[in-house]
Short mmCIF file of C-alpha atoms in Angstrom, two decimals:
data_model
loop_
_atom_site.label_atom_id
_atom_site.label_comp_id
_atom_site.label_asym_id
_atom_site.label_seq_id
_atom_site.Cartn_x
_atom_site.Cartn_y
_atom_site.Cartn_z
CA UNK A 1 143.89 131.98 162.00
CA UNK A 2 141.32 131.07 164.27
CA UNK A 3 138.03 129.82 163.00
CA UNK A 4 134.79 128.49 165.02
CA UNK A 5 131.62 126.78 164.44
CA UNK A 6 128.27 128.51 165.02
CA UNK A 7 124.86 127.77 164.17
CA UNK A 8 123.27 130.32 161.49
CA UNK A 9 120.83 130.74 164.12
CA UNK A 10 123.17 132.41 166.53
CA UNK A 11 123.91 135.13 163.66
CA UNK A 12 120.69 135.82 161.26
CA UNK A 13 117.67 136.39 160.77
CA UNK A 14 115.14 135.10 157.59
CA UNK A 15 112.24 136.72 156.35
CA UNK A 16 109.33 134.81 154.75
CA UNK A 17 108.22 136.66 151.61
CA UNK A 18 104.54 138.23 150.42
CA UNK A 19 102.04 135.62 148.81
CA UNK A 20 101.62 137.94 145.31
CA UNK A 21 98.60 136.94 143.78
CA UNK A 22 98.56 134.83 140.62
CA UNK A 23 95.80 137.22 138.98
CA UNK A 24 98.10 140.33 138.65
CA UNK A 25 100.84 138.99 136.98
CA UNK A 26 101.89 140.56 134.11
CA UNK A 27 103.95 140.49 131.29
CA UNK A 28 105.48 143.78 131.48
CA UNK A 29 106.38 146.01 134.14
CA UNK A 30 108.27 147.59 137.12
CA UNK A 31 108.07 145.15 139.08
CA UNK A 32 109.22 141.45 138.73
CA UNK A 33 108.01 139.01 141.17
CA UNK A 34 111.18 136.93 141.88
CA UNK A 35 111.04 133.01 142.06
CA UNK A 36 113.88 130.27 143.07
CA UNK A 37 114.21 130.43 138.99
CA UNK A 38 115.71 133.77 139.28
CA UNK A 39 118.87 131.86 141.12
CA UNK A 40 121.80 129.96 139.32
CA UNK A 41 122.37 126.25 140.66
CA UNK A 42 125.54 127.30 141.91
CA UNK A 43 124.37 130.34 144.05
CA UNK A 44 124.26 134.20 141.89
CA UNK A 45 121.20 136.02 140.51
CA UNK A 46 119.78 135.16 136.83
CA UNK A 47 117.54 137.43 135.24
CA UNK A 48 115.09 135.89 133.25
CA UNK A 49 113.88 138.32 130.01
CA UNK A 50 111.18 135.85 129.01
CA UNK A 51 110.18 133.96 131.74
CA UNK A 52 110.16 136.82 134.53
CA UNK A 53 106.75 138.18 135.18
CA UNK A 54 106.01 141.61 136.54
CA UNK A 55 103.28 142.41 139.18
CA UNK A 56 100.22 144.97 138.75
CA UNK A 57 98.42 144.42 142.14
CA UNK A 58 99.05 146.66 145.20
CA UNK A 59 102.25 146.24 146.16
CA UNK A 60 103.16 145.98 150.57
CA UNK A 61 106.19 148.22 150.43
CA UNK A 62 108.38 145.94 152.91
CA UNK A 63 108.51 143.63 150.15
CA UNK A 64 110.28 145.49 147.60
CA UNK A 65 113.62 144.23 147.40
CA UNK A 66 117.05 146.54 147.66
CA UNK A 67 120.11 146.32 145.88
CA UNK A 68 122.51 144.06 147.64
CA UNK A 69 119.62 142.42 149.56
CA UNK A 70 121.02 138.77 150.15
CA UNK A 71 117.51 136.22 149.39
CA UNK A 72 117.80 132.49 149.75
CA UNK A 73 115.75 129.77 147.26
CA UNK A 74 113.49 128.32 149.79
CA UNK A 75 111.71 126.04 147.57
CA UNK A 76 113.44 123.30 145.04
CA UNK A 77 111.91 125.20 141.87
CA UNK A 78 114.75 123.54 139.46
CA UNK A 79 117.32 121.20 140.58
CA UNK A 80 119.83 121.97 142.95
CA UNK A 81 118.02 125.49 144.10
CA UNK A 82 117.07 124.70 147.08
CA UNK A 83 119.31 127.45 149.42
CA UNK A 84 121.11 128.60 146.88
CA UNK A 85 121.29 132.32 147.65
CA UNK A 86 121.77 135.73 145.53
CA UNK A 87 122.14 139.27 145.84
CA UNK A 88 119.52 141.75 144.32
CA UNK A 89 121.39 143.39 141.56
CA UNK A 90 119.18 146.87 141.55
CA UNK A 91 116.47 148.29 144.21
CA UNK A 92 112.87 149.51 143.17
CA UNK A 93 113.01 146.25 140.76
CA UNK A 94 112.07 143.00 142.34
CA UNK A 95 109.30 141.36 144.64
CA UNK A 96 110.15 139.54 147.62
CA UNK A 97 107.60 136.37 146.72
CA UNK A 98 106.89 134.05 148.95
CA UNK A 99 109.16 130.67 148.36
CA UNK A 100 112.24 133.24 149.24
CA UNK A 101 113.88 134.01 152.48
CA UNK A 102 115.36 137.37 152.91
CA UNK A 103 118.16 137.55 155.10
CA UNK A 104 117.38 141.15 156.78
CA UNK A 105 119.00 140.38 160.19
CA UNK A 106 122.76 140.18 160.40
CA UNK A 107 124.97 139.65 163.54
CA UNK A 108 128.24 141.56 162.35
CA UNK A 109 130.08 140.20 165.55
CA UNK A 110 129.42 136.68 163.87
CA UNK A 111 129.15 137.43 159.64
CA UNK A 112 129.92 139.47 156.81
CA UNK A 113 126.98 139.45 154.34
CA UNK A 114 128.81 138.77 151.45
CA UNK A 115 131.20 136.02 153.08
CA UNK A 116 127.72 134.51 154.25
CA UNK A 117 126.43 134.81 150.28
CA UNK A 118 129.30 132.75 149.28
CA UNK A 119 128.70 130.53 151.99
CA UNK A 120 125.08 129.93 151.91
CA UNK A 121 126.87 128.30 148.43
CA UNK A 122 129.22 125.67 149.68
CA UNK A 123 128.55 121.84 149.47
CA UNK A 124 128.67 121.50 153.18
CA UNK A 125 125.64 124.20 153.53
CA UNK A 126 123.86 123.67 150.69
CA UNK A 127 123.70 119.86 151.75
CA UNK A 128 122.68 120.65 155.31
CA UNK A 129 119.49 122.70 154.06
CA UNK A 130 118.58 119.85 151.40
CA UNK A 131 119.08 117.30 154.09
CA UNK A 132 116.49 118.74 156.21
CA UNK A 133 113.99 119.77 154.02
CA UNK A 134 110.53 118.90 153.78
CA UNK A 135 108.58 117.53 150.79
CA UNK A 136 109.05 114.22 148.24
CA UNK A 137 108.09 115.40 145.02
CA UNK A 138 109.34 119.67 145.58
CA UNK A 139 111.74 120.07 148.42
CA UNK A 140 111.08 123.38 150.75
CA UNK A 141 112.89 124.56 153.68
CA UNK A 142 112.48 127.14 156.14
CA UNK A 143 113.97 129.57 158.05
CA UNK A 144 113.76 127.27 161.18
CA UNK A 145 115.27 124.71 159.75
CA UNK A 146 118.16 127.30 157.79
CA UNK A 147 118.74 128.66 161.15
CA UNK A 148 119.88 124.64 162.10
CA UNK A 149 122.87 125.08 159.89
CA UNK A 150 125.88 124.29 161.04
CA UNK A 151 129.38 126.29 160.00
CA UNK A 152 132.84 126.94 160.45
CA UNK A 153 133.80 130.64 159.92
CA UNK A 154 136.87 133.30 160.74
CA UNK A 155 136.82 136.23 162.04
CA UNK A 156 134.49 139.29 160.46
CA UNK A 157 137.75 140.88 159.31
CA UNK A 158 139.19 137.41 157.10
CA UNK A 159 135.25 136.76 156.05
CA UNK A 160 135.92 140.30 154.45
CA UNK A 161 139.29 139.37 153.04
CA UNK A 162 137.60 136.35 151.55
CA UNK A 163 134.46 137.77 150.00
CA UNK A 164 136.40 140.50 148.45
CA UNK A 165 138.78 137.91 146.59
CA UNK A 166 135.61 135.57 145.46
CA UNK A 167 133.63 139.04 144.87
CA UNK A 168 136.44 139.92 142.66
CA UNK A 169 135.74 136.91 140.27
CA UNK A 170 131.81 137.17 140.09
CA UNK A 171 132.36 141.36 139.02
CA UNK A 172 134.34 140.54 136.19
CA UNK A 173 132.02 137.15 135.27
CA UNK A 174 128.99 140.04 135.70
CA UNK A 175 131.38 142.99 133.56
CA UNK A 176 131.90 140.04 130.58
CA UNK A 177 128.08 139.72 131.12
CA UNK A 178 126.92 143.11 130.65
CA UNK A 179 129.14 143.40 127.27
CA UNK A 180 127.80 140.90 126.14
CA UNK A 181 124.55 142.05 126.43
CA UNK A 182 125.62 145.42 124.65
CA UNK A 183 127.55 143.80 121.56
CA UNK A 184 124.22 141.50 121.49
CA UNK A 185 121.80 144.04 121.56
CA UNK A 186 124.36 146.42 119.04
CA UNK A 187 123.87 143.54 116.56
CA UNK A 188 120.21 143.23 116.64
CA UNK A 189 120.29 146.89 116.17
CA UNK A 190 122.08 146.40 112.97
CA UNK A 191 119.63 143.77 111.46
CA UNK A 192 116.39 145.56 112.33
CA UNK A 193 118.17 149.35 111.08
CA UNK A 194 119.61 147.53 107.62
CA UNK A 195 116.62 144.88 106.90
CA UNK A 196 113.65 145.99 108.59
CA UNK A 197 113.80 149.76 108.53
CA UNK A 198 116.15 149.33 105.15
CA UNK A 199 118.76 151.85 106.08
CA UNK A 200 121.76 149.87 104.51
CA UNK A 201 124.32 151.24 103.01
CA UNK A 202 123.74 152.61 100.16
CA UNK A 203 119.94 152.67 100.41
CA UNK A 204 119.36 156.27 99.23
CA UNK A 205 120.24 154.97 95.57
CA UNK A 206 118.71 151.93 95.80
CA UNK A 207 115.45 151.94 94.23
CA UNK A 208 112.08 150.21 95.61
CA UNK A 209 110.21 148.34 93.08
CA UNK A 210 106.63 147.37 95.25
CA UNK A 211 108.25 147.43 98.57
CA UNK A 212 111.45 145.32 98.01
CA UNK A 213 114.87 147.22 97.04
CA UNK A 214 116.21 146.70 93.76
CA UNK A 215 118.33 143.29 93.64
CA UNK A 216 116.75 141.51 97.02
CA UNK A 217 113.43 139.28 97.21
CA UNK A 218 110.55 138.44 99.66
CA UNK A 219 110.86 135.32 100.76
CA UNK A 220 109.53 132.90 103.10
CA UNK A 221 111.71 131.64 105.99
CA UNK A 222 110.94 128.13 104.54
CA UNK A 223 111.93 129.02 100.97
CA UNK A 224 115.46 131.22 101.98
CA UNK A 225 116.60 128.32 105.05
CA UNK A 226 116.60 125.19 105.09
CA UNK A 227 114.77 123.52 108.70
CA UNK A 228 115.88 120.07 109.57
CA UNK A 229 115.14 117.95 112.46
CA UNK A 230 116.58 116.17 115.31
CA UNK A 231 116.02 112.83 116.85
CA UNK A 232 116.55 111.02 120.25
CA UNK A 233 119.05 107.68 120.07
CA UNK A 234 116.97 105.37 122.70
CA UNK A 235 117.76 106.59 126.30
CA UNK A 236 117.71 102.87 127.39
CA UNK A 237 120.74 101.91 125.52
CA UNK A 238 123.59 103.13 127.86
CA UNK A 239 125.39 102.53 124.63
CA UNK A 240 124.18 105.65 122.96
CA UNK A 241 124.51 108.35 126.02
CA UNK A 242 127.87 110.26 128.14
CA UNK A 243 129.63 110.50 124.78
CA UNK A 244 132.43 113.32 123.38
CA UNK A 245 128.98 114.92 121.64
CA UNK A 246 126.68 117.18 123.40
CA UNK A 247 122.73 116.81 122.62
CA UNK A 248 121.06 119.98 122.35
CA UNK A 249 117.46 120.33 123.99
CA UNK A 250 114.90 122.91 124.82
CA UNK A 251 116.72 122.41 128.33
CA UNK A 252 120.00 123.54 126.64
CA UNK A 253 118.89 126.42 125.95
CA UNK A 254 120.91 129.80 126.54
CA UNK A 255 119.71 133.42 127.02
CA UNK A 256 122.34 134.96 124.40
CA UNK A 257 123.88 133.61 121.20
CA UNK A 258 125.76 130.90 121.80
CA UNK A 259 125.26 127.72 123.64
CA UNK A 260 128.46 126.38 124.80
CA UNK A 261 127.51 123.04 126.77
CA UNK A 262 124.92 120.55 126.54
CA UNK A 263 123.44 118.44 129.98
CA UNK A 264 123.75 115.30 128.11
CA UNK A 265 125.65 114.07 125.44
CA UNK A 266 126.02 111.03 122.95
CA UNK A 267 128.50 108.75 121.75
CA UNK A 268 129.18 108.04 117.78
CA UNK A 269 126.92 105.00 117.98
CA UNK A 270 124.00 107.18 119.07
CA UNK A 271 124.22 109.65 116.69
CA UNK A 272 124.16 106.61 114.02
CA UNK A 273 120.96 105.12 115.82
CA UNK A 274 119.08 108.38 115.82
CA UNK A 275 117.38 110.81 113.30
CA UNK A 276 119.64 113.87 113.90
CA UNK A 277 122.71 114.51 112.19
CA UNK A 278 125.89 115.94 113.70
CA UNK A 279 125.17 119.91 113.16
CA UNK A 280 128.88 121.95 112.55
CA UNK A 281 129.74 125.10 114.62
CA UNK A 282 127.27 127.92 113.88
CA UNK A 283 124.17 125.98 112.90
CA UNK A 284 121.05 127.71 114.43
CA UNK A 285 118.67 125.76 117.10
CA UNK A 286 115.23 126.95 117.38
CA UNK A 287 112.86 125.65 120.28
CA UNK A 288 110.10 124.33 118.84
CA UNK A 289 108.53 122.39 122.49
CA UNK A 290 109.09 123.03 125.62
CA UNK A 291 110.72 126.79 125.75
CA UNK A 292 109.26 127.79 122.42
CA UNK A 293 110.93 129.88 120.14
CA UNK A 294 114.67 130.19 122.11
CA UNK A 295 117.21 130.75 119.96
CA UNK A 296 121.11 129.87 119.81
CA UNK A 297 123.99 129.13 117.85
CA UNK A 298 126.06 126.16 118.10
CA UNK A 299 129.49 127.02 119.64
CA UNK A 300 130.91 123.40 118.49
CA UNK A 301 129.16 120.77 116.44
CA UNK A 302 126.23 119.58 118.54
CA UNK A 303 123.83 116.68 118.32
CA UNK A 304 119.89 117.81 118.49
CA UNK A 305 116.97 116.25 119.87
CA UNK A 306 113.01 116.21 117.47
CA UNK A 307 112.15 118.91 119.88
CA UNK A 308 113.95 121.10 117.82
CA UNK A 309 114.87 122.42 114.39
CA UNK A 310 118.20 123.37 113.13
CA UNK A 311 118.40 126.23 110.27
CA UNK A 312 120.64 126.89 107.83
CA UNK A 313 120.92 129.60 105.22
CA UNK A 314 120.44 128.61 101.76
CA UNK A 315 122.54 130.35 98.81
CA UNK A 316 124.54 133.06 99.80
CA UNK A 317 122.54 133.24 103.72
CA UNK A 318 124.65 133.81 106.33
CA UNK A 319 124.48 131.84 109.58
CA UNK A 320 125.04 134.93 111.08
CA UNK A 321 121.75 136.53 108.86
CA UNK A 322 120.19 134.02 109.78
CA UNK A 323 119.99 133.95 113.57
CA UNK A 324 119.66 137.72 113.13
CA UNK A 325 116.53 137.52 110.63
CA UNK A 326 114.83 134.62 113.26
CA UNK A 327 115.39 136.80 116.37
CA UNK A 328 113.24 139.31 114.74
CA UNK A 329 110.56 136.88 113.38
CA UNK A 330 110.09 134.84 116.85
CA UNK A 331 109.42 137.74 118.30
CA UNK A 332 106.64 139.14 115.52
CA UNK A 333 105.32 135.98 116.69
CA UNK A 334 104.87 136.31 120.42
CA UNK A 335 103.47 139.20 119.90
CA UNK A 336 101.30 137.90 117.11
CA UNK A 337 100.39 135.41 120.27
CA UNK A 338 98.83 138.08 122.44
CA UNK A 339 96.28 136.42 124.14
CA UNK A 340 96.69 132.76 123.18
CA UNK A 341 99.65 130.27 123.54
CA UNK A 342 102.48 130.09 121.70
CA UNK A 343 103.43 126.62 122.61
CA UNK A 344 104.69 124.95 119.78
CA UNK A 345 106.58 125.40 116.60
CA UNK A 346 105.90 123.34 113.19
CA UNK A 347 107.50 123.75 109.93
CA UNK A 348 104.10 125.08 108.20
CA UNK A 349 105.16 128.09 110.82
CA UNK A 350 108.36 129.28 108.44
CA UNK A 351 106.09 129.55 105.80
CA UNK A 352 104.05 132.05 107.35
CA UNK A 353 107.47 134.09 108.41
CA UNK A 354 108.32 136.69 105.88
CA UNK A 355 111.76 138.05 105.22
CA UNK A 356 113.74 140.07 102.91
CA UNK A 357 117.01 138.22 101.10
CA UNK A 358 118.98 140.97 100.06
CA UNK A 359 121.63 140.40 97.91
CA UNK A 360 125.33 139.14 97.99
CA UNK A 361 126.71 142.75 98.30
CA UNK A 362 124.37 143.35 101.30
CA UNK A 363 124.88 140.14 102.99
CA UNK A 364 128.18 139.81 103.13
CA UNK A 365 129.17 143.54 104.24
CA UNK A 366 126.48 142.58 106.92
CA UNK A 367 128.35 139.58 107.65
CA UNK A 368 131.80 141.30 107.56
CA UNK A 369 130.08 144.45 110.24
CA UNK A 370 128.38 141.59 112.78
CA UNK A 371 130.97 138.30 112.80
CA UNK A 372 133.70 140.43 115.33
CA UNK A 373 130.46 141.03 117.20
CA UNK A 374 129.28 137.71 117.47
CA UNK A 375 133.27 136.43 117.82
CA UNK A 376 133.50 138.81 120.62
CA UNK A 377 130.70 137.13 122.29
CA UNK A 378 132.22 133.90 122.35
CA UNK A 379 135.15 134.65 123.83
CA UNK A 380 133.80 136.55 126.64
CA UNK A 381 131.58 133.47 126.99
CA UNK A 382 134.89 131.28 126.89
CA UNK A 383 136.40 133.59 129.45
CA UNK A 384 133.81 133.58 131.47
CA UNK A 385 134.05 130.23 131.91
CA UNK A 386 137.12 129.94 133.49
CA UNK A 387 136.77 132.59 135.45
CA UNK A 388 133.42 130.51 137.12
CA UNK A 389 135.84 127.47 137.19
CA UNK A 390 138.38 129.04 139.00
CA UNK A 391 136.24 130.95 141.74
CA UNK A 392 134.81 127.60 142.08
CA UNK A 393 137.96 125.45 142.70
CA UNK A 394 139.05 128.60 145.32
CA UNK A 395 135.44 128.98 146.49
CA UNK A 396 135.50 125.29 148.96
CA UNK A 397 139.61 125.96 149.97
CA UNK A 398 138.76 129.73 150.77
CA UNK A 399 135.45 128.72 152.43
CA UNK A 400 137.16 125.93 154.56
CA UNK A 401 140.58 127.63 155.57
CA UNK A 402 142.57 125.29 153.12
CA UNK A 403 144.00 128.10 151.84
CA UNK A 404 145.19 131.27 154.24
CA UNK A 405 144.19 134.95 153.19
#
């Protein structure tokens, strides 16, 4: 197999994007004005439910992105975005903003687009585009200086060949995704139809003495979980830090249920030499600075920092109730926020968050109905995770002709 270096220049095109004003964002709507947030460190689109913002100003139609548009991070939003590129998952949907290339120009004697996607991801790129960028504090690039980049690539026909395989990996990461997003939502569902609405079973002949079914009780979140805190060993000691534990932040946090991984971790003498505990498998974290108000569940005993709170069910609570019951209280709080900031989270705030407790019956069939849910999660998380690990070990050999297709 023959390969040969080019310059990107010889082959694309990139497309600065549209300057949307700051004025007409918006929390909800059709539109969401992508940033280099919307991009994964190691190259792929992330959507971003709570952070995203729409766009309500008039709208230059050559900036509407299509579905399998291929957009490059121009600007170092996060660390290590800076050229990693994506492909727009839908059309009609997303804003081409202005710290994003679009790559609308495409040689086909010299690339395939999605060969070029997973190669706008390897180190050798990626490092080419950082090394020339401009700026201390917030690297940028530009399409000049993309168009510098130097590569070594096949023919059209084995960039094909190649895509497909790596292609192959990121549709079942993005299947495992999307299921996990529909067991998620099913169990929300299930809360909000059996303890908000109070459809459980067996609620026809269940009586309602002033509001509250016959056998349950209103209850402050303070009063039916218990909140604890966190602490930070001293990040001076090098002593305390790159242990077997991982320490949960804000940072940490995951869009779903579970968080998995941790970007720091401490060692046994840290956790003795801080104010945190070691939390078990399935304790709750709730943001309380930073990213208020994210929610996750410990997939392995974790370490957590003050800038959180971990919760645990008192009595006969579920940890499985209760991530449930604060999904649906965090957000009666944003929305309670309209207009002002919801920046921070204190203890006095679980005293203002009413719930039902129903009782052991209730709890436990709930339990029984949403653990498979939540256990089905996990292991799609799990799996996912190998399946990243492996694309990423084939991703450089693939890229580089190490290994033949």
């Amino acid at each position: 197999m023959k390969w040969q270096e080019i310059t990107l220049g010889q082959a694309i095109h990139v497309k600065h994007g549209y300057a949307f004003k700051g004025e007409f964002f918006v929390d909800v709507g059709k539109y969401i004005v992508l940033t280099p947030g919307n991009f994964n460190e190691q190259g792929g689109f992330r959507k971003r439910p709570e952070k995203d913002r729409a766009y309500a100003g008039a709208i230059p139609e050559a900036y509407v992105l299509n579905e399998d548009d291929l957009i490059v991070a121009m600007t170092e939003q996060g660390p290590g975005l800076l050229g990693s590129s994506a492909l727009i998952p839908e059309a009609d949907s997303y804003l081409h903003n202005q710290r994003l290339g679009l790559i609308d120009q495409i040689d086909p004697l010299f690339l395939d687009k999605h060969f070029l996607y997973f190669l706008l991801n390897t180190h050798s790129v990626r490092a080419q585009i950082y090394g020339s960028a401009s700026g201390t504090k917030v690297r940028h690039t530009a399409p000049e200086r993309i168009y510098k980049v130097r590569a070594r690539v096949p023919d059209v026909k084995t960039q094909g060949k190649i895509a497909h395989i790596l292609s192959t990996y990121d549709d079942l990461i993005e299947n495992n995704r999307r299921r996990m997003a529909l067991l998620e939502g099913a169990a929300r569902q299930l809360y909000q139809e059996w303890f908000v609405r109070l459809r459980f079973p067996g609620y026809e002949h269940t009586r309602i003495v002033d509001g509250v079914p016959e056998g349950w009780e209103r209850k402050t979140a303070f009063d039916a979980i218990q909140v604890l805190s966190g602490g930070t060993p001293k990040t001076t000691n090098p002593d305390y830090w790159d242990g077997e534990m991982p320490f949960y932040t804000p940072k940490d946090s995951t869009d779903g249920i579970w968080v998995t991984d941790c970007e720091r971790t401490v060692t046994e003498l840290g956790l003795n030499n801080c104010s945190s505990k070691l939390y078990p498998k399935e304790t709750v974290f709730i943001s309380a600075r930073g990213t208020v108000g994210k929610l996750n569940m410990a997939q392995r005993p974790m370490v957590m920092s003050q800038s959180c709170y971990a919760l645990v069910g008192k009595d006969h609570l579920s940890q499985t109730f209760v991530y449930s019951a604060m999904q649906v209280a965090v957000e009666a709080l944003r929305q309670q926020a309209v207009g002002a900031v919801f920046d921070a989270i204190i203890v006095d705030t679980f005293k203002r968050i009413s719930l039902f407790v129903p009782d052991h019956k209730s709890v436990r069939l709930f339990d029984e109905t949403i653990q498979p849910m939540f256990e089905q999660v996990e292991n799609l998380i799990i799996q996912n995770q190998k399946l990243r690990a492996a694309r990423d070990l084939l991703l450089p050999k693939l890229m580089s002709g190490e290994i033949a297709v």
